[in-house]
Each structure stands twice: as C-alpha cells, then as structure tokens.
Amino acid sequence: MPRAIWKGAINFGLVTIPVGLYTATDDKTPKFKQLRKTDHSPIRYKRVAEADGEEVSWDEIVKGYEFEKDRYVVFTDEDLDAAVPEGNKLVDVIQFVDESEIDPLMYKKSYYLAPEKTGVKAYRILQEALEDKGRVGIAKVSIREKQQLATLRSKDGVLVMETMYWPDEIREGEFEELGANIEVRPEEVQMAATIIDNLTRPFDDSEFEDKTRHVIEELARKKIEGEEIVAPSSPEPTKVVDLLEALKASVEATKEKKAKAG
C-alpha cells in the first residue's frame, strides 16, 4: 500500500469523512538523464542567485510573487495557510452534477481518496450514493498551499478525486484557419459519420499499450548486450488528392475492419 501524500477529510453536507489522498496514476514514460559526453558523468543543476551567481541552500530560499517585472513580495508558509484557512486539509463538496456537464478539458490529475478507519461507513455511504445516482461532486480542496477545483466520483468502489483547471484558465479555441469559407457537402459528412460508426465499439483499455516505452526498453537491452541497432523504415504519409475518394476508400476499409472485429 503506498503512503498517503495528504491526509484530511471530505466535507459532505454535515458529514465529515477522514480520508487519505493517494496518487492514482503512474507515469511510466522512459526517463533520460543528461550526461557529460566524455565519461557519462550525470549533470547536476545548482540553485544559484541571479545577482551574483552564488549557490543558494534550501533554507535560504523564500517564496516570491512577481507583481511587476523584477519586483516581488515575499510569502511565508503561514501567509499561504492563512489565505485559504477554510480549505486546508478539506475536500469541501459544494454541489453535485451529471458528469456529462463537465468539459474533460478541465481535468488535471487523478487521485484516490481512501477512508481512515473511523470513516469507513460514511465513506461507503457516499460512494454508493454517487454510484447509484450517477453523479459527481464538485469540491474545493487545498493541496500544496493552493486551493483547487475538483470533482469527486465513484470508480470500482473507490472515490476518485480529479483536480481541475479553473474556468478562466481554459484558453479559447480560436484559430484563423477555421474562419475560412469552406464548402462541406452533406455526402462528405455522411461518409465521415459512417467511418465513425464502423470504428465505434466499447472501450477496452487492455488493447492499448505504450509502444514507445517498450521499444526504448528493448533498444536499451540490445545496447547493453552489444547488438546492432537497425532503424526500421517509416512509411511515407499518403498524399490526399481527392478528399471524396479518400472518404470512400476509408468507408470500405473500416467496413472490412468492422466485419473482422465482429
């Protein structure tokens, strides 16, 4: 069992449920360290002050908020704790909504919330009620001195908390190219819809894997064992000459794929 990275409570109406916060994901992207070319010595970065280039120890570092170019105000941990006292160590559920109402673009990071021994029954009641109603809770939570928006939902008998971007942190999807006057014919949209239908099936996460990670791990093994590395040839991208013909060919190809899958 991993260690909780944070301990607090869910505030649900007048009910308080003590919980621990656990990271729900594990980034397995291959990590590369920077090395000196001549002897493969790892490169270490130092914390230095811009004013004189002197190295600075952790106990000499404070938090500064830049309110103007090169002008700062300094905050202590006590200042930041006082800024959101009502949110410290509390997942404060404000309301409940249907999950479909939330734009997935707002989601940041997923965490598991597990109950402390004294809160198991209340935790189970909330978890089962969320599952029965098919709803998610909207909450405010303070993690690492920052108040965040979050959702609370039930997944496989466990409460999952997903931190979110605040609405004003989402950029507008405005692009000049999309304003061009392009004629889209109904038959083209219909064929695209047919391709979508042909490729629609239930999501099965066991079908997907990180091929890049496996390739790098295999290449590392070959390098360790002194094997020759040969780069595979990459197919050239197909040039689309006639969009309508490409759509027709895609309909036929996906129809065959659907038949094989069936």
C-alpha positions as MATLAB code, in Angstrom:
seq = 'MPRAIWKGAINFGLVTIPVGLYTATDDKTPKFKQLRKTDHSPIRYKRVAEADGEEVSWDEIVKGYEFEKDRYVVFTDEDLDAAVPEGNKLVDVIQFVDESEIDPLMYKKSYYLAPEKTGVKAYRILQEALEDKGRVGIAKVSIREKQQLATLRSKDGVLVMETMYWPDEIREGEFEELGANIEVRPEEVQMAATIIDNLTRPFDDSEFEDKTRHVIEELARKKIEGEEIVAPSSPEPTKVVDLLEALKASVEATKEKKAKAG';
ca = [
       0.000    0.000    0.000;
       1.508    3.371   -0.982;
       1.781    6.113    1.609;
      -0.815    8.870    1.635;
       0.579   12.108    0.223;
      -2.022   14.127    2.147;
      -4.482   13.447    4.957;
      -7.652   15.400    5.558;
     -11.406   14.964    5.276;
     -14.325   15.081    2.869;
     -16.973   17.570    3.953;
     -20.325   16.314    2.629;
     -23.297   18.288    3.957;
     -22.926   17.998    7.736;
     -20.893   14.777    7.421;
     -17.093   14.740    7.753;
     -15.214   11.707    6.412;
     -11.499   11.402    7.313;
      -9.517   10.293    4.250;
      -6.030    9.911    2.833;
      -5.036   11.117   -0.649;
      -3.136    8.765   -2.960;
      -1.789    9.327   -6.467;
      -3.942    7.310   -8.881;
      -1.582    7.314  -11.866;
       1.998    6.272  -12.525;
       3.885    7.991  -15.346;
       5.984    5.261  -16.983;
       7.448    7.428  -19.731;
      11.141    6.469  -20.104;
      13.307    8.983  -18.243;
      16.604   10.181  -19.681;
      19.344   11.812  -17.606;
      21.731   14.329  -19.104;
      25.341   13.059  -19.040;
      28.721   14.515  -19.917;
      29.660   13.101  -23.316;
      33.254   12.176  -22.441;
      32.664    9.992  -19.363;
      28.856    9.760  -18.898;
      29.025   11.648  -15.611;
      25.475   12.823  -14.656;
      24.846   16.556  -14.950;
      23.684   18.223  -11.734;
      21.937   21.575  -11.674;
      22.566   24.040   -8.869;
      20.340   26.737   -7.405;
      22.172   29.997   -7.925;
      21.182   33.624   -7.318;
      20.954   35.770  -10.443;
      22.537   38.728   -8.652;
      25.953   37.165   -8.009;
      25.888   33.553   -9.260;
      26.342   32.200   -5.714;
      24.790   28.807   -4.883;
      21.793   29.070   -2.519;
      20.846   26.416    0.074;
      17.192   25.416    0.594;
      16.972   27.126    3.991;
      17.849   30.451    2.350;
      15.050   30.249   -0.234;
      11.715   32.034    0.212;
       8.617   32.272   -1.994;
       8.288   35.463   -4.022;
       5.285   36.650   -6.042;
       6.291   38.852   -9.007;
       3.710   41.656   -9.084;
       5.731   43.735  -11.573;
       8.777   42.950  -13.716;
      11.612   42.114  -11.262;
       9.589   43.301   -8.240;
       8.448   40.768   -5.649;
       6.513   40.382   -2.439;
       7.593   37.525   -0.174;
       5.152   34.963    1.272;
       5.768   32.612    4.203;
       4.080   29.227    4.610;
       1.960   30.792    7.367;
       0.799   33.516    4.948;
      -0.303   30.936    2.414;
      -2.051   28.771    5.040;
      -3.962   31.833    6.218;
      -5.028   32.653    2.651;
      -7.365   29.624    2.438;
      -7.930   28.508    6.054;
     -11.356   27.040    5.293;
      -9.896   24.754    2.633;
      -6.862   23.332    4.408;
      -6.989   19.535    4.632;
     -10.625   19.593    3.475;
     -12.356   18.302    0.334;
     -15.365   20.605    0.587;
     -18.180   19.266   -1.628;
     -20.250   22.218   -2.843;
     -22.728   20.606   -5.244;
     -23.414   17.562   -7.410;
     -23.758   17.422  -11.198;
     -24.020   14.935  -14.049;
     -20.514   14.078  -15.270;
     -21.545   14.938  -18.846;
     -21.844   18.605  -17.792;
     -18.074   18.888  -17.226;
     -15.764   19.561  -20.177;
     -12.920   16.965  -19.991;
     -10.534   19.805  -20.900;
     -10.882   20.981  -17.292;
      -9.406   17.824  -15.740;
      -5.816   17.923  -14.417;
      -4.749   14.958  -12.273;
      -6.430   11.965  -10.656;
      -6.143   10.826   -7.037;
      -7.699    8.076   -4.944;
      -9.346    9.022   -1.669;
      -9.282    6.168    0.857;
     -11.049    6.309    4.231;
      -9.405    6.300    7.625;
     -10.731    3.532    9.923;
     -13.166    5.858   11.686;
     -14.758    6.983    8.416;
     -15.287    3.737    6.500;
     -19.089    3.596    6.883;
     -19.696    7.235    5.951;
     -17.260    6.825    3.038;
     -19.146    3.763    1.767;
     -22.489    5.553    2.039;
     -21.236    8.482   -0.073;
     -19.506    6.209   -2.588;
     -22.589    4.039   -3.135;
     -24.916    7.042   -3.320;
     -22.740    8.660   -6.015;
     -22.715    5.398   -7.953;
     -26.498    4.921   -7.661;
     -27.245    8.471   -8.805;
     -24.558    8.568  -11.496;
     -23.401   11.959  -10.249;
     -20.085   13.598   -9.405;
     -19.398   16.072   -6.632;
     -17.879   19.484   -7.292;
     -15.485   20.393   -4.498;
     -12.814   22.849   -3.428;
      -9.629   21.451   -1.946;
      -6.306   22.909   -0.821;
      -3.240   20.893   -1.857;
       0.321   22.170   -1.504;
      -0.759   25.670   -0.480;
      -3.088   26.133   -3.436;
      -6.858   25.932   -3.466;
      -8.112   23.919   -6.407;
     -11.389   22.967   -8.002;
     -12.013   19.221   -8.072;
     -14.555   16.520   -8.837;
     -15.395   13.531   -6.687;
     -16.748   10.339   -8.289;
     -17.081    6.646   -7.654;
     -14.978    4.137   -9.604;
     -14.876    0.426   -8.821;
     -15.888    1.017   -5.209;
     -13.313    3.765   -4.592;
     -13.744    7.538   -4.524;
     -11.641    9.272   -7.166;
     -10.812   12.962   -6.881;
      -9.757   14.775  -10.038;
      -8.266   18.237   -9.719;
      -9.412   20.729  -12.328;
      -8.384   23.933  -14.039;
     -10.376   26.989  -13.033;
     -12.699   28.141  -15.861;
     -10.593   31.227  -16.614;
      -7.508   29.003  -17.096;
      -9.020   27.341  -20.189;
      -7.918   29.066  -23.386;
     -10.394   29.825  -26.151;
     -10.090   27.523  -29.168;
      -9.987   30.325  -31.726;
      -7.970   29.767  -34.908;
      -7.875   31.927  -38.026;
      -7.928   28.907  -40.350;
     -11.320   27.788  -39.002;
     -12.862   31.048  -40.172;
     -12.203   30.227  -43.844;
     -15.238   29.865  -46.121;
     -15.124   26.128  -46.922;
     -17.943   24.224  -48.609;
     -18.734   20.971  -46.812;
     -21.086   18.713  -48.755;
     -23.686   16.598  -46.926;
     -22.432   13.366  -48.542;
     -18.925   14.055  -47.205;
     -20.238   14.476  -43.653;
     -22.367   11.328  -44.072;
     -19.340    9.278  -45.141;
     -17.325   10.618  -42.197;
     -20.231    9.602  -39.940;
     -20.183    6.106  -41.498;
     -16.462    5.789  -40.775;
     -17.174    6.778  -37.160;
     -19.944    4.147  -36.948;
     -17.672    1.474  -38.420;
     -14.947    2.209  -35.867;
     -17.287    2.509  -32.875;
     -17.043   -0.246  -30.256;
     -16.801   -0.466  -26.454;
     -13.582    0.899  -24.992;
     -11.221   -1.833  -23.756;
      -8.102   -0.433  -22.075;
      -6.297   -3.779  -22.420;
      -5.996   -3.116  -26.174;
      -3.668   -0.161  -25.650;
      -0.031   -0.045  -24.602;
       2.850    2.414  -24.735;
       4.835    1.084  -27.696;
       7.444    3.835  -27.368;
       8.321    2.681  -23.835;
       8.611   -0.965  -24.939;
      10.784   -0.002  -27.931;
      13.141    2.055  -25.739;
      13.393   -0.745  -23.170;
      14.196   -3.221  -25.970;
      16.766   -0.872  -27.525;
      18.395   -0.421  -24.104;
      18.612   -4.206  -23.739;
      20.223   -4.527  -27.182;
      22.741   -1.770  -26.399;
      23.670   -3.452  -23.099;
      24.178   -6.767  -24.892;
      26.103   -5.171  -27.777;
      23.588   -5.986  -30.504;
      23.447   -3.951  -33.706;
      20.610   -1.407  -33.837;
      18.892   -1.082  -37.211;
      16.320    1.674  -37.683;
      13.086    0.406  -39.287;
      11.893    2.181  -42.419;
       8.979    4.541  -41.884;
       6.137    4.595  -44.424;
       5.670    7.875  -46.238;
       2.382    9.638  -45.448;
      -0.230    9.190  -48.151;
      -0.939   12.356  -50.101;
      -4.665   13.095  -50.293;
      -5.540   14.134  -53.835;
      -9.315   13.842  -53.730;
     -10.979   14.107  -50.311;
     -14.190   12.448  -51.523;
     -12.282    9.450  -52.885;
     -10.284    9.212  -49.652;
     -13.538    9.173  -47.647;
     -14.992    6.436  -49.891;
     -11.844    4.326  -49.513;
     -11.899    4.867  -45.724;
     -15.549    3.730  -45.560;
     -14.655    0.493  -47.345;
     -11.526   -0.104  -45.255;
     -13.327    0.476  -41.947;
     -16.269   -1.680  -43.100;
     -13.842   -4.591  -43.565;
     -12.229   -3.873  -40.191;
     -15.649   -3.860  -38.537;
     -16.565   -7.190  -40.173;
     -13.326   -8.797  -38.966;
     -13.828   -7.461  -35.431;
     -17.388   -8.816  -35.429;
];
